[in-house]
Amino acid sequence: MAREIIATPKAPQAIGPYSQAVKTGSTVYLSGQIPLIPETMELVDGPMEDQVRRVFDNLAAVAEAAGGDLNDIAKLNIFLIDLGNFVTVNEIMSQYFAEPYPARAAIGVASLPKGAQVEMDAIMVLE
C-alpha cells in the first residue's frame, strides 16, 4: 500500500528523521508532538495547561493537513513526565474532543525531547 507523507507549516517541523504524519489507506499515523510553537520551534514557556493546549493544537494542525480533525483520532498516546498532571490533561482533552472519545493510554516517562513535560502521538482513521 502506498504511503503519503503529511506535512504542514502550522505544526512544528520534525526535529529528527521522521515525518509529521504518514497516511496509508484511510489510516493516518501522527508523530509525537511536544509543546513547540511552530513559528519559533521553542517550547511553550508557561503553565502545564498552556503546554497541553499547544500539543493538542499541534496535533490538530497535522490532522487537518491529513484531511481530518481530532475527532477522527482512534487512539491517542499521552506521555507525561509527571503523572500528577493527568487531571489537567483530562480537563483540557475534554475541551478538544467530542464523545465518543478515542482509545487512550497515559504513560509516565523519565524524559522527553527538548525537556518537554508532555508529548502525544495518535492514530487517526478517516472515513
CSV table of C-alpha atoms in Angstrom, one decimal:
chain,number,residue,atom,x,y,z
A,1,MET,CA,0.0,0.0,0.0
A,2,ALA,CA,1.3,3.5,-0.9
A,3,ARG,CA,2.3,5.9,1.9
A,4,GLU,CA,1.5,9.6,1.7
A,5,ILE,CA,3.7,11.9,3.8
A,6,ILE,CA,1.7,14.6,5.6
A,7,ALA,CA,3.4,17.9,6.4
A,8,THR,CA,2.2,21.4,7.4
A,9,PRO,CA,3.9,24.6,8.5
A,10,LYS,CA,1.0,25.0,11.0
A,11,ALA,CA,2.7,22.4,13.3
A,12,PRO,CA,6.4,22.2,14.4
A,13,GLN,CA,8.7,20.8,11.8
A,14,ALA,CA,10.3,17.4,12.6
A,15,ILE,CA,13.3,17.6,14.9
A,16,GLY,CA,14.7,14.4,13.7
A,17,PRO,CA,14.5,11.9,10.8
A,18,TYR,CA,10.7,11.4,10.8
A,19,SER,CA,7.6,12.9,9.2
A,20,GLN,CA,4.8,14.8,10.9
A,21,ALA,CA,2.4,12.1,9.8
A,22,VAL,CA,2.1,9.2,7.4
A,23,LYS,CA,-1.1,8.2,5.7
A,24,THR,CA,-1.7,4.7,4.4
A,25,GLY,CA,-5.1,4.0,3.1
A,26,SER,CA,-7.6,5.6,5.5
A,27,THR,CA,-5.3,5.4,8.5
A,28,VAL,CA,-3.0,8.3,9.5
A,29,TYR,CA,-0.2,7.8,12.0
A,30,LEU,CA,0.6,11.1,13.7
A,31,SER,CA,4.1,11.5,15.1
A,32,GLY,CA,4.6,12.7,18.6
A,33,GLN,CA,4.0,16.3,19.3
A,34,ILE,CA,5.6,18.3,22.1
A,35,PRO,CA,4.6,21.9,23.1
A,36,LEU,CA,6.7,23.5,20.4
A,37,ILE,CA,5.5,26.8,18.9
A,38,PRO,CA,5.6,26.2,15.1
A,39,GLU,CA,6.8,29.7,14.2
A,40,THR,CA,9.8,29.7,16.7
A,41,MET,CA,10.3,26.0,17.4
A,42,GLU,CA,10.7,27.0,21.0
A,43,LEU,CA,8.8,25.2,23.9
A,44,VAL,CA,5.8,27.0,25.3
A,45,ASP,CA,7.0,28.8,28.4
A,46,GLY,CA,4.1,28.7,30.7
A,47,PRO,CA,1.9,26.5,32.9
A,48,MET,CA,1.1,22.9,32.1
A,49,GLU,CA,-2.3,23.9,30.8
A,50,ASP,CA,-0.7,26.0,28.1
A,51,GLN,CA,1.7,23.2,27.2
A,52,VAL,CA,-1.1,20.7,26.8
A,53,ARG,CA,-3.2,23.1,24.7
A,54,ARG,CA,-0.2,23.6,22.4
A,55,VAL,CA,0.3,19.9,21.9
A,56,PHE,CA,-3.4,19.5,21.1
A,57,ASP,CA,-3.2,22.5,18.7
A,58,ASN,CA,-0.1,20.9,17.0
A,59,LEU,CA,-1.9,17.5,16.6
A,60,ALA,CA,-5.0,19.3,15.3
A,61,ALA,CA,-2.9,21.1,12.6
A,62,VAL,CA,-1.4,17.8,11.4
A,63,ALA,CA,-4.8,16.0,11.5
A,64,GLU,CA,-6.2,18.9,9.4
A,65,ALA,CA,-3.3,18.6,6.9
A,66,ALA,CA,-4.2,14.9,6.5
A,67,GLY,CA,-7.9,15.7,5.9
A,68,GLY,CA,-9.3,15.1,9.3
A,69,ASP,CA,-9.6,16.5,12.8
A,70,LEU,CA,-9.1,15.5,16.4
A,71,ASN,CA,-12.4,13.7,16.5
A,72,ASP,CA,-11.1,11.3,13.8
A,73,ILE,CA,-8.4,10.0,16.2
A,74,ALA,CA,-9.0,6.4,17.1
A,75,LYS,CA,-6.0,6.0,19.5
A,76,LEU,CA,-4.2,8.7,21.5
A,77,ASN,CA,-1.0,8.1,23.5
A,78,ILE,CA,0.0,10.7,26.1
A,79,PHE,CA,3.4,10.7,27.6
A,80,LEU,CA,3.9,12.7,30.9
A,81,ILE,CA,7.0,13.5,32.9
A,82,ASP,CA,4.7,13.9,36.0
A,83,LEU,CA,1.6,11.8,36.1
A,84,GLY,CA,0.3,14.3,38.6
A,85,ASN,CA,-0.7,16.3,35.5
A,86,PHE,CA,-3.1,13.6,34.5
A,87,VAL,CA,-6.2,15.5,35.7
A,88,THR,CA,-5.1,18.6,33.8
A,89,VAL,CA,-4.7,16.7,30.6
A,90,ASN,CA,-8.2,15.2,31.1
A,91,GLU,CA,-9.8,18.6,31.6
A,92,ILE,CA,-8.2,20.1,28.6
A,93,MET,CA,-8.7,17.0,26.4
A,94,SER,CA,-12.5,17.2,27.1
A,95,GLN,CA,-12.4,20.7,25.5
A,96,TYR,CA,-10.8,19.5,22.3
A,97,PHE,CA,-12.6,16.2,21.8
A,98,ALA,CA,-16.3,15.2,21.5
A,99,GLU,CA,-17.7,12.0,22.7
A,100,PRO,CA,-17.2,9.2,21.9
A,101,TYR,CA,-13.6,9.7,23.0
A,102,PRO,CA,-10.7,7.9,21.4
A,103,ALA,CA,-9.0,4.9,23.0
A,104,ARG,CA,-6.1,6.3,25.0
A,105,ALA,CA,-3.0,5.5,27.1
A,106,ALA,CA,-1.3,7.8,29.6
A,107,ILE,CA,2.3,6.8,30.3
A,108,GLY,CA,4.7,8.2,32.8
A,109,VAL,CA,8.2,8.7,31.3
A,110,ALA,CA,11.5,9.9,32.7
A,111,SER,CA,12.2,12.5,30.0
A,112,LEU,CA,11.0,13.8,26.6
A,113,PRO,CA,12.7,15.7,23.7
A,114,LYS,CA,13.9,19.2,24.4
A,115,GLY,CA,12.9,18.9,28.1
A,116,ALA,CA,9.2,18.9,27.3
A,117,GLN,CA,6.8,17.9,30.1
A,118,VAL,CA,4.2,16.3,27.7
A,119,GLU,CA,4.1,14.5,24.3
A,120,MET,CA,1.3,13.0,22.4
A,121,ASP,CA,1.0,10.8,19.3
A,122,ALA,CA,-2.1,9.4,17.6
A,123,ILE,CA,-3.6,7.1,15.1
A,124,MET,CA,-6.4,8.7,13.1
A,125,VAL,CA,-8.9,6.9,10.8
A,126,LEU,CA,-10.6,8.8,8.0
A,127,GLU,CA,-14.0,7.9,6.5
